[in-house]
């Protein structure tokens, strides 16, 4: 029998001063690691991409491995809004309201062609991309994207969260971005 | 339509064996003529064996009510109704299609009416079929057809503040706010 200890994946330590019994680094990096490895997604699934996301949540792809153990269906406890599927113009105010109810810091992932750009539904009733109503951090292309692509998109969000300054959300650029979307 | 001569029972039987749908449609059309008169219907067609007749909006309510109450046929199920828009038809731009189904005898009938776009008023069928309520709201939403007597004629699918009827042909199908689509890539 194979009785080797399985290799345990651990997140890499940030840059810092290391010595006997101590490790010093900046608070920003510690906070970034904590945020990146415990993203709580809010799945806003309207159509087929939502089904693909269910596969991503399932045992084979298991989005929980990335610290997204708890899909939050309350916007107040979610960090990451995942918009998956066609957003009709009638649904747009609801998406925006959900985004506004989320606390900072918050990220948005647009999954699939419809959420990113309206997809094949270039018609009077469909919003041509959710970036018309809320700021988007990561776009996942595909129709629908495979679960691997969703996980890759989530990892890109993790990169953003890891490297983001704790003061970014107070910066005038970010305030101007939100103001351009009439948020707050 | 088949010829109007009265055939012998044997000939009728062979005709029914050869083409049962046509025979059924012939009986249905005879019944329609008997109930409502020959002048009530124009444009009798049978696309894919589905008897289709055109009538007028003045008569449509009475005809459907009569068909619903007819004990012989029992045309008791309103399958669907929807609007149409033919911009090139002068004074007959808008139209409605009604499809009725007798679940008892498995007989289907399609009725059409046409009317000018300047006066899109049609009598409601909500007093005959509850199902007509939402279908009429849909036709109002998309084509702007006004159903006289409808209890709650408001938009059903589109956003409430939409100020036009998007299925009318003068409106573009595509979203007008896209800037990244050039005709070059679409062969236009």
PDB file of N, CA, C and O in Angstrom, chain A residues 89-91 117-119 121-128 132, chain B residues 142 156-160 162 164 166 173-175 177-178 181:
ATOM      1  N   UNK A  89     -33.700  43.437 -20.259  1.00  0.00           N
ATOM      2  CA  UNK A  89     -33.763  44.805 -19.751  1.00  0.00           C
ATOM      3  C   UNK A  89     -34.696  44.913 -18.560  1.00  0.00           C
ATOM      4  O   UNK A  89     -34.549  45.784 -17.713  1.00  0.00           O
ATOM      5  N   UNK A  90     -35.641  43.999 -18.501  1.00  0.00           N
ATOM      6  CA  UNK A  90     -36.563  43.998 -17.366  1.00  0.00           C
ATOM      7  C   UNK A  90     -35.858  43.515 -16.100  1.00  0.00           C
ATOM      8  O   UNK A  90     -36.261  43.865 -14.998  1.00  0.00           O
ATOM      9  N   UNK A  91     -34.806  42.705 -16.273  1.00  0.00           N
ATOM     10  CA  UNK A  91     -34.067  42.170 -15.128  1.00  0.00           C
ATOM     11  C   UNK A  91     -32.964  43.118 -14.670  1.00  0.00           C
ATOM     12  O   UNK A  91     -32.496  43.028 -13.531  1.00  0.00           O
ATOM     13  N   UNK A 117     -21.939  40.502 -23.172  1.00  0.00           N
ATOM     14  CA  UNK A 117     -22.192  41.382 -24.320  1.00  0.00           C
ATOM     15  C   UNK A 117     -23.595  41.260 -24.902  1.00  0.00           C
ATOM     16  O   UNK A 117     -23.860  41.820 -25.946  1.00  0.00           O
ATOM     17  N   UNK A 118     -24.474  40.519 -24.263  1.00  0.00           N
ATOM     18  CA  UNK A 118     -25.772  40.269 -24.890  1.00  0.00           C
ATOM     19  C   UNK A 118     -25.776  39.027 -25.756  1.00  0.00           C
ATOM     20  O   UNK A 118     -26.839  38.528 -26.105  1.00  0.00           O
ATOM     21  N   UNK A 119     -24.599  38.547 -26.124  1.00  0.00           N
ATOM     22  CA  UNK A 119     -24.503  37.293 -26.861  1.00  0.00           C
ATOM     23  C   UNK A 119     -25.235  37.337 -28.183  1.00  0.00           C
ATOM     24  O   UNK A 119     -25.222  38.349 -28.881  1.00  0.00           O
ATOM     25  N   UNK A 121     -28.292  37.398 -28.538  1.00  0.00           N
ATOM     26  CA  UNK A 121     -29.591  38.054 -28.397  1.00  0.00           C
ATOM     27  C   UNK A 121     -29.445  39.548 -28.590  1.00  0.00           C
ATOM     28  O   UNK A 121     -29.587  40.328 -27.663  1.00  0.00           O
ATOM     29  N   UNK A 122     -29.122  39.934 -29.807  1.00  0.00           N
ATOM     30  CA  UNK A 122     -29.015  41.357 -30.114  1.00  0.00           C
ATOM     31  C   UNK A 122     -30.415  41.850 -30.462  1.00  0.00           C
ATOM     32  O   UNK A 122     -30.781  41.964 -31.619  1.00  0.00           O
ATOM     33  N   UNK A 123     -31.190  42.111 -29.443  1.00  0.00           N
ATOM     34  CA  UNK A 123     -32.586  42.441 -29.683  1.00  0.00           C
ATOM     35  C   UNK A 123     -33.069  43.465 -28.662  1.00  0.00           C
ATOM     36  O   UNK A 123     -32.368  43.773 -27.704  1.00  0.00           O
ATOM     37  N   UNK A 124     -34.259  43.982 -28.903  1.00  0.00           N
ATOM     38  CA  UNK A 124     -34.762  45.110 -28.129  1.00  0.00           C
ATOM     39  C   UNK A 124     -34.960  44.800 -26.648  1.00  0.00           C
ATOM     40  O   UNK A 124     -35.019  45.692 -25.835  1.00  0.00           O
ATOM     41  N   UNK A 125     -35.075  43.517 -26.313  1.00  0.00           N
ATOM     42  CA  UNK A 125     -35.461  43.185 -24.943  1.00  0.00           C
ATOM     43  C   UNK A 125     -34.287  42.776 -24.068  1.00  0.00           C
ATOM     44  O   UNK A 125     -34.470  42.543 -22.880  1.00  0.00           O
ATOM     45  N   UNK A 126     -33.084  42.670 -24.644  1.00  0.00           N
ATOM     46  CA  UNK A 126     -31.955  42.117 -23.888  1.00  0.00           C
ATOM     47  C   UNK A 126     -30.902  43.188 -23.660  1.00  0.00           C
ATOM     48  O   UNK A 126     -30.555  43.948 -24.559  1.00  0.00           O
ATOM     49  N   UNK A 127     -30.404  43.239 -22.441  1.00  0.00           N
ATOM     50  CA  UNK A 127     -29.332  44.161 -22.088  1.00  0.00           C
ATOM     51  C   UNK A 127     -28.049  43.703 -22.785  1.00  0.00           C
ATOM     52  O   UNK A 127     -27.656  42.546 -22.655  1.00  0.00           O
ATOM     53  N   UNK A 128     -27.399  44.612 -23.517  1.00  0.00           N
ATOM     54  CA  UNK A 128     -26.229  44.215 -24.311  1.00  0.00           C
ATOM     55  C   UNK A 128     -24.964  44.243 -23.455  1.00  0.00           C
ATOM     56  O   UNK A 128     -24.027  44.984 -23.711  1.00  0.00           O
ATOM     57  N   UNK A 132     -23.100  47.649 -18.802  1.00  0.00           N
ATOM     58  CA  UNK A 132     -23.868  48.881 -19.009  1.00  0.00           C
ATOM     59  C   UNK A 132     -24.518  49.361 -17.715  1.00  0.00           C
ATOM     60  O   UNK A 132     -24.952  50.512 -17.644  1.00  0.00           O
TER      61      UNK A 132
ATOM     62  N   UNK B 142     -47.063  43.502 -27.834  1.00  0.00           N
ATOM     63  CA  UNK B 142     -46.155  43.450 -28.971  1.00  0.00           C
ATOM     64  C   UNK B 142     -46.664  44.168 -30.203  1.00  0.00           C
ATOM     65  O   UNK B 142     -45.872  44.626 -31.015  1.00  0.00           O
ATOM     66  N   UNK B 156     -47.440  42.665 -20.637  1.00  0.00           N
ATOM     67  CA  UNK B 156     -47.252  41.431 -19.875  1.00  0.00           C
ATOM     68  C   UNK B 156     -45.806  40.973 -19.894  1.00  0.00           C
ATOM     69  O   UNK B 156     -45.308  40.430 -18.907  1.00  0.00           O
ATOM     70  N   UNK B 157     -45.072  41.192 -20.981  1.00  0.00           N
ATOM     71  CA  UNK B 157     -43.704  40.671 -21.079  1.00  0.00           C
ATOM     72  C   UNK B 157     -42.644  41.758 -21.092  1.00  0.00           C
ATOM     73  O   UNK B 157     -41.592  41.603 -20.487  1.00  0.00           O
ATOM     74  N   UNK B 158     -42.885  42.836 -21.798  1.00  0.00           N
ATOM     75  CA  UNK B 158     -41.856  43.863 -21.902  1.00  0.00           C
ATOM     76  C   UNK B 158     -41.856  44.766 -20.675  1.00  0.00           C
ATOM     77  O   UNK B 158     -42.760  44.717 -19.853  1.00  0.00           O
ATOM     78  N   UNK B 159     -40.799  45.597 -20.587  1.00  0.00           N
ATOM     79  CA  UNK B 159     -40.713  46.527 -19.454  1.00  0.00           C
ATOM     80  C   UNK B 159     -41.905  47.477 -19.504  1.00  0.00           C
ATOM     81  O   UNK B 159     -42.356  47.870 -20.568  1.00  0.00           O
ATOM     82  N   UNK B 160     -42.381  47.857 -18.327  1.00  0.00           N
ATOM     83  CA  UNK B 160     -43.617  48.624 -18.233  1.00  0.00           C
ATOM     84  C   UNK B 160     -43.495  49.971 -18.921  1.00  0.00           C
ATOM     85  O   UNK B 160     -44.466  50.490 -19.466  1.00  0.00           O
ATOM     86  N   UNK B 162     -41.837  50.801 -21.547  1.00  0.00           N
ATOM     87  CA  UNK B 162     -41.576  50.777 -22.992  1.00  0.00           C
ATOM     88  C   UNK B 162     -42.662  51.594 -23.698  1.00  0.00           C
ATOM     89  O   UNK B 162     -43.839  51.490 -23.372  1.00  0.00           O
ATOM     90  N   UNK B 164     -43.253  51.733 -27.111  1.00  0.00           N
ATOM     91  CA  UNK B 164     -43.618  51.330 -28.468  1.00  0.00           C
ATOM     92  C   UNK B 164     -43.961  49.848 -28.460  1.00  0.00           C
ATOM     93  O   UNK B 164     -43.826  49.177 -27.434  1.00  0.00           O
ATOM     94  N   UNK B 166     -42.881  46.489 -29.986  1.00  0.00           N
ATOM     95  CA  UNK B 166     -41.664  46.113 -30.706  1.00  0.00           C
ATOM     96  C   UNK B 166     -41.844  45.149 -31.868  1.00  0.00           C
ATOM     97  O   UNK B 166     -40.961  45.063 -32.708  1.00  0.00           O
ATOM     98  N   UNK B 173     -35.124  44.984 -35.370  1.00  0.00           N
ATOM     99  CA  UNK B 173     -35.056  43.828 -34.471  1.00  0.00           C
ATOM    100  C   UNK B 173     -33.886  43.981 -33.509  1.00  0.00           C
ATOM    101  O   UNK B 173     -33.970  43.650 -32.340  1.00  0.00           O
ATOM    102  N   UNK B 174     -32.772  44.535 -34.024  1.00  0.00           N
ATOM    103  CA  UNK B 174     -31.563  44.598 -33.226  1.00  0.00           C
ATOM    104  C   UNK B 174     -31.618  45.755 -32.241  1.00  0.00           C
ATOM    105  O   UNK B 174     -32.319  46.737 -32.441  1.00  0.00           O
ATOM    106  N   UNK B 175     -30.842  45.620 -31.190  1.00  0.00           N
ATOM    107  CA  UNK B 175     -30.739  46.677 -30.197  1.00  0.00           C
ATOM    108  C   UNK B 175     -30.050  47.879 -30.830  1.00  0.00           C
ATOM    109  O   UNK B 175     -28.998  47.747 -31.450  1.00  0.00           O
ATOM    110  N   UNK B 177     -28.493  50.350 -29.559  1.00  0.00           N
ATOM    111  CA  UNK B 177     -27.434  51.031 -28.825  1.00  0.00           C
ATOM    112  C   UNK B 177     -26.066  50.404 -29.027  1.00  0.00           C
ATOM    113  O   UNK B 177     -25.104  50.836 -28.418  1.00  0.00           O
ATOM    114  N   UNK B 178     -25.966  49.374 -29.885  1.00  0.00           N
ATOM    115  CA  UNK B 178     -24.664  48.737 -30.101  1.00  0.00           C
ATOM    116  C   UNK B 178     -23.823  49.610 -31.017  1.00  0.00           C
ATOM    117  O   UNK B 178     -24.287  50.084 -32.048  1.00  0.00           O
ATOM    118  N   UNK B 181     -21.024  46.780 -33.765  1.00  0.00           N
ATOM    119  CA  UNK B 181     -21.448  45.945 -34.881  1.00  0.00           C
ATOM    120  C   UNK B 181     -21.440  46.763 -36.159  1.00  0.00           C
ATOM    121  O   UNK B 181     -22.212  47.706 -36.296  1.00  0.00           O
TER     122      UNK B 181
END
